[in-house]
Amino acid sequence: MEVLGIDIGGTGIKGAIVDTVKGELISERFRIPTPKGAKPKDVASAVSELVTHFNWKGKVGCGFPTIISQGVAKSTGNIHKSWKETDVVQLFSQKTGLQFFVANDADVAGLAEMSFGAGKNKKGVVLVITIGTGLGSSVFINGVLVPNVELGSVPYKKYERFEYYAADSVRKKEALKYKEWGERFNKFLKFVEQTFTPSLVILGGGASKKIHKFENEITIAAPVVAAQFENNAGIIGAAMLAN
Ligand code: BGC
């Protein structure tokens, strides 16, 4: 099936048409910067702009950077506070007139990797961590997703959330060298390992293509690999929601 997959992030909104059977992009990616403040109305307009760009009339799957339950945002992550309790499915459907499927962005990136990528046929506890504006996480047990596990939102020392210490946006904001940031990220991985004892950790999001720059800092026991689809995992997994 062909589905428009959209990955909404704190910095960019990316989309492409996806073949959900093969798990492949079948169009170029198109990216719009996330509107400043990331308010519902403005993000909905950006989503509509993406739909128009692709002249899309079919189903749309969307990864969204908050907890999502039955299409409703249950947290605010790194986007505007007013998203909480917003029915994201309803908002985007009304704006575009199309059928939407919405789930957490890290969960859908994980779905793509577990079905077609680095986690294919992997049993046991597999974690997918997306490194971007925030730190997203998804947990799979024998291939089955446990939705909305928010490891980046757990407090760490003086930080309200671990992601305020170790996300890629923090590396950029504080102009940290990869070694320095990698040490921070490794602390996050150690916490993750202590909590789940995963058999595999897959790194997605924008930073996944830079893994060679910080892999020396990673000291956890479990193998840590880059997402096969790198930053496209979120788009592919989003489209898979419509299957
Ligand atoms: C949110 C998560 C999201 C992650 C990556 C965090 O701020 O709490 O739900 O998956 O950012 O976008």
mmCIF file with all atom_site columns, N, CA, C and O and ligand atoms in Angstrom, residues 7-10 64-68 75-79 104-107 130-137 148-150 152-153 161 163-164, ligand 1:
data_model
loop_
_atom_site.group_PDB
_atom_site.id
_atom_site.type_symbol
_atom_site.label_atom_id
_atom_site.label_alt_id
_atom_site.label_comp_id
_atom_site.label_asym_id
_atom_site.label_entity_id
_atom_site.label_seq_id
_atom_site.pdbx_PDB_ins_code
_atom_site.Cartn_x
_atom_site.Cartn_y
_atom_site.Cartn_z
_atom_site.occupancy
_atom_site.B_iso_or_equiv
_atom_site.pdbx_formal_charge
_atom_site.auth_seq_id
_atom_site.auth_comp_id
_atom_site.auth_asym_id
_atom_site.auth_atom_id
_atom_site.pdbx_PDB_model_num
ATOM   1   N N  . ASP A 1 7   ? 6.812  12.646 9.590  1.00 0.00 ? 7   ASP A N  1
ATOM   2   C CA . ASP A 1 7   ? 7.521  12.597 10.871 1.00 0.00 ? 7   ASP A CA 1
ATOM   3   C C  . ASP A 1 7   ? 7.599  14.018 11.420 1.00 0.00 ? 7   ASP A C  1
ATOM   4   O O  . ASP A 1 7   ? 8.311  14.856 10.878 1.00 0.00 ? 7   ASP A O  1
ATOM   5   N N  . ILE A 1 8   ? 6.830  14.271 12.473 1.00 0.00 ? 8   ILE A N  1
ATOM   6   C CA . ILE A 1 8   ? 6.802  15.618 13.049 1.00 0.00 ? 8   ILE A CA 1
ATOM   7   C C  . ILE A 1 8   ? 7.806  15.681 14.181 1.00 0.00 ? 8   ILE A C  1
ATOM   8   O O  . ILE A 1 8   ? 7.710  14.915 15.150 1.00 0.00 ? 8   ILE A O  1
ATOM   9   N N  . GLY A 1 9   ? 8.773  16.561 14.043 1.00 0.00 ? 9   GLY A N  1
ATOM   10  C CA . GLY A 1 9   ? 9.788  16.699 15.087 1.00 0.00 ? 9   GLY A CA 1
ATOM   11  C C  . GLY A 1 9   ? 9.772  18.109 15.655 1.00 0.00 ? 9   GLY A C  1
ATOM   12  O O  . GLY A 1 9   ? 9.061  18.992 15.151 1.00 0.00 ? 9   GLY A O  1
ATOM   13  N N  . GLY A 1 10  ? 10.586 18.316 16.671 1.00 0.00 ? 10  GLY A N  1
ATOM   14  C CA . GLY A 1 10  ? 10.664 19.628 17.292 1.00 0.00 ? 10  GLY A CA 1
ATOM   15  C C  . GLY A 1 10  ? 11.332 20.654 16.384 1.00 0.00 ? 10  GLY A C  1
ATOM   16  O O  . GLY A 1 10  ? 11.154 21.862 16.541 1.00 0.00 ? 10  GLY A O  1
ATOM   17  N N  . PHE A 1 64  ? 4.453  11.503 15.961 1.00 0.00 ? 64  PHE A N  1
ATOM   18  C CA . PHE A 1 64  ? 4.260  12.769 16.669 1.00 0.00 ? 64  PHE A CA 1
ATOM   19  C C  . PHE A 1 64  ? 5.088  12.765 17.964 1.00 0.00 ? 64  PHE A C  1
ATOM   20  O O  . PHE A 1 64  ? 5.096  11.754 18.679 1.00 0.00 ? 64  PHE A O  1
ATOM   21  N N  . PRO A 1 65  ? 5.751  13.913 18.299 1.00 0.00 ? 65  PRO A N  1
ATOM   22  C CA . PRO A 1 65  ? 6.733  13.851 19.392 1.00 0.00 ? 65  PRO A CA 1
ATOM   23  C C  . PRO A 1 65  ? 6.163  14.021 20.807 1.00 0.00 ? 65  PRO A C  1
ATOM   24  O O  . PRO A 1 65  ? 6.730  14.753 21.631 1.00 0.00 ? 65  PRO A O  1
ATOM   25  N N  . THR A 1 66  ? 5.061  13.344 21.087 1.00 0.00 ? 66  THR A N  1
ATOM   26  C CA . THR A 1 66  ? 4.498  13.321 22.446 1.00 0.00 ? 66  THR A CA 1
ATOM   27  C C  . THR A 1 66  ? 3.938  11.923 22.695 1.00 0.00 ? 66  THR A C  1
ATOM   28  O O  . THR A 1 66  ? 3.817  11.127 21.761 1.00 0.00 ? 66  THR A O  1
ATOM   29  N N  . ILE A 1 67  ? 3.536  11.674 23.932 1.00 0.00 ? 67  ILE A N  1
ATOM   30  C CA . ILE A 1 67  ? 2.764  10.456 24.208 1.00 0.00 ? 67  ILE A CA 1
ATOM   31  C C  . ILE A 1 67  ? 1.464  10.579 23.406 1.00 0.00 ? 67  ILE A C  1
ATOM   32  O O  . ILE A 1 67  ? 0.844  11.643 23.389 1.00 0.00 ? 67  ILE A O  1
ATOM   33  N N  . ILE A 1 68  ? 1.073  9.496  22.741 1.00 0.00 ? 68  ILE A N  1
ATOM   34  C CA . ILE A 1 68  ? -0.185 9.519  21.976 1.00 0.00 ? 68  ILE A CA 1
ATOM   35  C C  . ILE A 1 68  ? -1.029 8.327  22.411 1.00 0.00 ? 68  ILE A C  1
ATOM   36  O O  . ILE A 1 68  ? -0.581 7.178  22.373 1.00 0.00 ? 68  ILE A O  1
ATOM   37  N N  . SER A 1 75  ? 1.033  14.433 26.358 1.00 0.00 ? 75  SER A N  1
ATOM   38  C CA . SER A 1 75  ? 2.159  15.156 26.959 1.00 0.00 ? 75  SER A CA 1
ATOM   39  C C  . SER A 1 75  ? 2.514  16.257 25.974 1.00 0.00 ? 75  SER A C  1
ATOM   40  O O  . SER A 1 75  ? 1.869  16.392 24.919 1.00 0.00 ? 75  SER A O  1
ATOM   41  N N  . THR A 1 76  ? 3.547  17.038 26.283 1.00 0.00 ? 76  THR A N  1
ATOM   42  C CA . THR A 1 76  ? 3.872  18.125 25.346 1.00 0.00 ? 76  THR A CA 1
ATOM   43  C C  . THR A 1 76  ? 5.292  18.026 24.788 1.00 0.00 ? 76  THR A C  1
ATOM   44  O O  . THR A 1 76  ? 5.628  18.759 23.862 1.00 0.00 ? 76  THR A O  1
ATOM   45  N N  . GLY A 1 77  ? 6.116  17.131 25.328 1.00 0.00 ? 77  GLY A N  1
ATOM   46  C CA . GLY A 1 77  ? 7.474  16.949 24.802 1.00 0.00 ? 77  GLY A CA 1
ATOM   47  C C  . GLY A 1 77  ? 8.182  18.270 24.617 1.00 0.00 ? 77  GLY A C  1
ATOM   48  O O  . GLY A 1 77  ? 8.205  19.111 25.512 1.00 0.00 ? 77  GLY A O  1
ATOM   49  N N  . ASN A 1 78  ? 8.713  18.469 23.419 1.00 0.00 ? 78  ASN A N  1
ATOM   50  C CA . ASN A 1 78  ? 9.415  19.725 23.127 1.00 0.00 ? 78  ASN A CA 1
ATOM   51  C C  . ASN A 1 78  ? 8.598  20.644 22.237 1.00 0.00 ? 78  ASN A C  1
ATOM   52  O O  . ASN A 1 78  ? 9.139  21.511 21.569 1.00 0.00 ? 78  ASN A O  1
ATOM   53  N N  . ILE A 1 79  ? 7.289  20.422 22.203 1.00 0.00 ? 79  ILE A N  1
ATOM   54  C CA . ILE A 1 79  ? 6.442  21.314 21.393 1.00 0.00 ? 79  ILE A CA 1
ATOM   55  C C  . ILE A 1 79  ? 5.503  22.108 22.311 1.00 0.00 ? 79  ILE A C  1
ATOM   56  O O  . ILE A 1 79  ? 5.605  22.015 23.527 1.00 0.00 ? 79  ILE A O  1
ATOM   57  N N  . ASN A 1 104 ? 3.276  7.898  18.631 1.00 0.00 ? 104 ASN A N  1
ATOM   58  C CA . ASN A 1 104 ? 4.522  8.527  19.069 1.00 0.00 ? 104 ASN A CA 1
ATOM   59  C C  . ASN A 1 104 ? 5.634  8.338  18.019 1.00 0.00 ? 104 ASN A C  1
ATOM   60  O O  . ASN A 1 104 ? 5.773  7.268  17.431 1.00 0.00 ? 104 ASN A O  1
ATOM   61  N N  . ASP A 1 105 ? 6.441  9.358  17.821 1.00 0.00 ? 105 ASP A N  1
ATOM   62  C CA . ASP A 1 105 ? 7.467  9.332  16.767 1.00 0.00 ? 105 ASP A CA 1
ATOM   63  C C  . ASP A 1 105 ? 8.524  8.236  16.958 1.00 0.00 ? 105 ASP A C  1
ATOM   64  O O  . ASP A 1 105 ? 8.917  7.565  15.998 1.00 0.00 ? 105 ASP A O  1
ATOM   65  N N  . ALA A 1 106 ? 8.949  8.049  18.210 1.00 0.00 ? 106 ALA A N  1
ATOM   66  C CA . ALA A 1 106 ? 9.974  7.017  18.444 1.00 0.00 ? 106 ALA A CA 1
ATOM   67  C C  . ALA A 1 106 ? 9.364  5.625  18.296 1.00 0.00 ? 106 ALA A C  1
ATOM   68  O O  . ALA A 1 106 ? 10.020 4.693  17.807 1.00 0.00 ? 106 ALA A O  1
ATOM   69  N N  . ASP A 1 107 ? 8.107  5.483  18.684 1.00 0.00 ? 107 ASP A N  1
ATOM   70  C CA . ASP A 1 107 ? 7.435  4.188  18.527 1.00 0.00 ? 107 ASP A CA 1
ATOM   71  C C  . ASP A 1 107 ? 7.349  3.802  17.052 1.00 0.00 ? 107 ASP A C  1
ATOM   72  O O  . ASP A 1 107 ? 7.603  2.653  16.681 1.00 0.00 ? 107 ASP A O  1
ATOM   73  N N  . THR A 1 130 ? 15.717 7.413  19.623 1.00 0.00 ? 130 THR A N  1
ATOM   74  C CA . THR A 1 130 ? 15.880 8.424  18.574 1.00 0.00 ? 130 THR A CA 1
ATOM   75  C C  . THR A 1 130 ? 16.522 9.662  19.190 1.00 0.00 ? 130 THR A C  1
ATOM   76  O O  . THR A 1 130 ? 16.088 10.163 20.223 1.00 0.00 ? 130 THR A O  1
ATOM   77  N N  . ILE A 1 131 ? 17.571 10.111 18.518 1.00 0.00 ? 131 ILE A N  1
ATOM   78  C CA . ILE A 1 131 ? 18.360 11.241 19.044 1.00 0.00 ? 131 ILE A CA 1
ATOM   79  C C  . ILE A 1 131 ? 18.116 12.438 18.138 1.00 0.00 ? 131 ILE A C  1
ATOM   80  O O  . ILE A 1 131 ? 18.469 12.420 16.957 1.00 0.00 ? 131 ILE A O  1
ATOM   81  N N  . GLY A 1 132 ? 17.499 13.459 18.680 1.00 0.00 ? 132 GLY A N  1
ATOM   82  C CA . GLY A 1 132 ? 17.212 14.652 17.885 1.00 0.00 ? 132 GLY A CA 1
ATOM   83  C C  . GLY A 1 132 ? 17.030 15.838 18.811 1.00 0.00 ? 132 GLY A C  1
ATOM   84  O O  . GLY A 1 132 ? 17.820 16.037 19.740 1.00 0.00 ? 132 GLY A O  1
ATOM   85  N N  . THR A 1 133 ? 15.946 16.588 18.582 1.00 0.00 ? 133 THR A N  1
ATOM   86  C CA . THR A 1 133 ? 15.622 17.704 19.474 1.00 0.00 ? 133 THR A CA 1
ATOM   87  C C  . THR A 1 133 ? 15.448 17.159 20.892 1.00 0.00 ? 133 THR A C  1
ATOM   88  O O  . THR A 1 133 ? 15.870 17.771 21.869 1.00 0.00 ? 133 THR A O  1
ATOM   89  N N  . GLY A 1 134 ? 14.786 16.015 21.004 1.00 0.00 ? 134 GLY A N  1
ATOM   90  C CA . GLY A 1 134 ? 14.647 15.323 22.291 1.00 0.00 ? 134 GLY A CA 1
ATOM   91  C C  . GLY A 1 134 ? 15.282 13.945 22.203 1.00 0.00 ? 134 GLY A C  1
ATOM   92  O O  . GLY A 1 134 ? 15.990 13.630 21.242 1.00 0.00 ? 134 GLY A O  1
ATOM   93  N N  . LEU A 1 135 ? 15.046 13.126 23.223 1.00 0.00 ? 135 LEU A N  1
ATOM   94  C CA . LEU A 1 135 ? 15.460 11.722 23.171 1.00 0.00 ? 135 LEU A CA 1
ATOM   95  C C  . LEU A 1 135 ? 14.190 10.881 23.190 1.00 0.00 ? 135 LEU A C  1
ATOM   96  O O  . LEU A 1 135 ? 13.463 10.865 24.188 1.00 0.00 ? 135 LEU A O  1
ATOM   97  N N  . GLY A 1 136 ? 13.900 10.232 22.068 1.00 0.00 ? 136 GLY A N  1
ATOM   98  C CA . GLY A 1 136 ? 12.719 9.382  21.987 1.00 0.00 ? 136 GLY A CA 1
ATOM   99  C C  . GLY A 1 136 ? 13.108 7.943  22.268 1.00 0.00 ? 136 GLY A C  1
ATOM   100 O O  . GLY A 1 136 ? 14.273 7.560  22.109 1.00 0.00 ? 136 GLY A O  1
ATOM   101 N N  . SER A 1 137 ? 12.136 7.133  22.680 1.00 0.00 ? 137 SER A N  1
ATOM   102 C CA . SER A 1 137 ? 12.466 5.734  22.953 1.00 0.00 ? 137 SER A CA 1
ATOM   103 C C  . SER A 1 137 ? 11.291 4.830  22.598 1.00 0.00 ? 137 SER A C  1
ATOM   104 O O  . SER A 1 137 ? 10.134 5.222  22.750 1.00 0.00 ? 137 SER A O  1
ATOM   105 N N  . ASN A 1 148 ? 4.624  4.146  24.059 1.00 0.00 ? 148 ASN A N  1
ATOM   106 C CA . ASN A 1 148 ? 4.757  5.347  24.893 1.00 0.00 ? 148 ASN A CA 1
ATOM   107 C C  . ASN A 1 148 ? 5.696  5.202  26.089 1.00 0.00 ? 148 ASN A C  1
ATOM   108 O O  . ASN A 1 148 ? 5.437  5.772  27.153 1.00 0.00 ? 148 ASN A O  1
ATOM   109 N N  . VAL A 1 149 ? 6.758  4.456  25.930 1.00 0.00 ? 149 VAL A N  1
ATOM   110 C CA . VAL A 1 149 ? 7.766  4.418  27.002 1.00 0.00 ? 149 VAL A CA 1
ATOM   111 C C  . VAL A 1 149 ? 8.675  5.628  26.798 1.00 0.00 ? 149 VAL A C  1
ATOM   112 O O  . VAL A 1 149 ? 9.342  5.754  25.776 1.00 0.00 ? 149 VAL A O  1
ATOM   113 N N  . GLU A 1 150 ? 8.684  6.524  27.775 1.00 0.00 ? 150 GLU A N  1
ATOM   114 C CA . GLU A 1 150 ? 9.307  7.846  27.608 1.00 0.00 ? 150 GLU A CA 1
ATOM   115 C C  . GLU A 1 150 ? 10.607 7.933  28.401 1.00 0.00 ? 150 GLU A C  1
ATOM   116 O O  . GLU A 1 150 ? 10.650 8.587  29.455 1.00 0.00 ? 150 GLU A O  1
ATOM   117 N N  . GLY A 1 152 ? 13.449 9.406  27.685 1.00 0.00 ? 152 GLY A N  1
ATOM   118 C CA . GLY A 1 152 ? 14.104 10.720 27.649 1.00 0.00 ? 152 GLY A CA 1
ATOM   119 C C  . GLY A 1 152 ? 13.479 11.715 28.615 1.00 0.00 ? 152 GLY A C  1
ATOM   120 O O  . GLY A 1 152 ? 14.061 12.756 28.909 1.00 0.00 ? 152 GLY A O  1
ATOM   121 N N  . SER A 1 153 ? 12.288 11.404 29.117 1.00 0.00 ? 153 SER A N  1
ATOM   122 C CA . SER A 1 153 ? 11.585 12.321 30.022 1.00 0.00 ? 153 SER A CA 1
ATOM   123 C C  . SER A 1 153 ? 11.898 12.059 31.502 1.00 0.00 ? 153 SER A C  1
ATOM   124 O O  . SER A 1 153 ? 11.393 12.761 32.365 1.00 0.00 ? 153 SER A O  1
ATOM   125 N N  . ARG A 1 161 ? 14.589 16.577 32.730 1.00 0.00 ? 161 ARG A N  1
ATOM   126 C CA . ARG A 1 161 ? 14.490 15.377 31.888 1.00 0.00 ? 161 ARG A CA 1
ATOM   127 C C  . ARG A 1 161 ? 15.883 15.046 31.370 1.00 0.00 ? 161 ARG A C  1
ATOM   128 O O  . ARG A 1 161 ? 16.654 15.948 31.032 1.00 0.00 ? 161 ARG A O  1
ATOM   129 N N  . GLU A 1 163 ? 16.708 14.169 28.548 1.00 0.00 ? 163 GLU A N  1
ATOM   130 C CA . GLU A 1 163 ? 16.937 14.727 27.203 1.00 0.00 ? 163 GLU A CA 1
ATOM   131 C C  . GLU A 1 163 ? 17.470 16.167 27.257 1.00 0.00 ? 163 GLU A C  1
ATOM   132 O O  . GLU A 1 163 ? 18.108 16.615 26.316 1.00 0.00 ? 163 GLU A O  1
ATOM   133 N N  . TYR A 1 164 ? 17.246 16.875 28.377 1.00 0.00 ? 164 TYR A N  1
ATOM   134 C CA . TYR A 1 164 ? 17.792 18.227 28.495 1.00 0.00 ? 164 TYR A CA 1
ATOM   135 C C  . TYR A 1 164 ? 19.309 18.191 28.718 1.00 0.00 ? 164 TYR A C  1
ATOM   136 O O  . TYR A 1 164 ? 19.973 19.209 28.666 1.00 0.00 ? 164 TYR A O  1
HETATM 137 C C1 . BGC B 2 .   ? 8.980  13.378 23.903 1.00 0.00 ? 1   BGC B C1 1
HETATM 138 C C2 . BGC B 2 .   ? 8.829  12.014 23.285 1.00 0.00 ? 1   BGC B C2 1
HETATM 139 C C3 . BGC B 2 .   ? 9.388  12.000 21.890 1.00 0.00 ? 1   BGC B C3 1
HETATM 140 C C4 . BGC B 2 .   ? 10.812 12.520 21.884 1.00 0.00 ? 1   BGC B C4 1
HETATM 141 C C5 . BGC B 2 .   ? 11.401 12.567 20.489 1.00 0.00 ? 1   BGC B C5 1
HETATM 142 C C6 . BGC B 2 .   ? 10.410 13.883 23.760 1.00 0.00 ? 1   BGC B C6 1
HETATM 143 O O1 . BGC B 2 .   ? 10.462 15.210 24.194 1.00 0.00 ? 1   BGC B O1 1
HETATM 144 O O2 . BGC B 2 .   ? 8.650  13.352 25.278 1.00 0.00 ? 1   BGC B O2 1
HETATM 145 O O3 . BGC B 2 .   ? 7.474  11.635 23.266 1.00 0.00 ? 1   BGC B O3 1
HETATM 146 O O4 . BGC B 2 .   ? 9.342  10.700 21.372 1.00 0.00 ? 1   BGC B O4 1
HETATM 147 O O5 . BGC B 2 .   ? 10.838 13.815 22.418 1.00 0.00 ? 1   BGC B O5 1
HETATM 148 O O6 . BGC B 2 .   ? 10.717 13.438 19.665 1.00 0.00 ? 1   BGC B O6 1
#
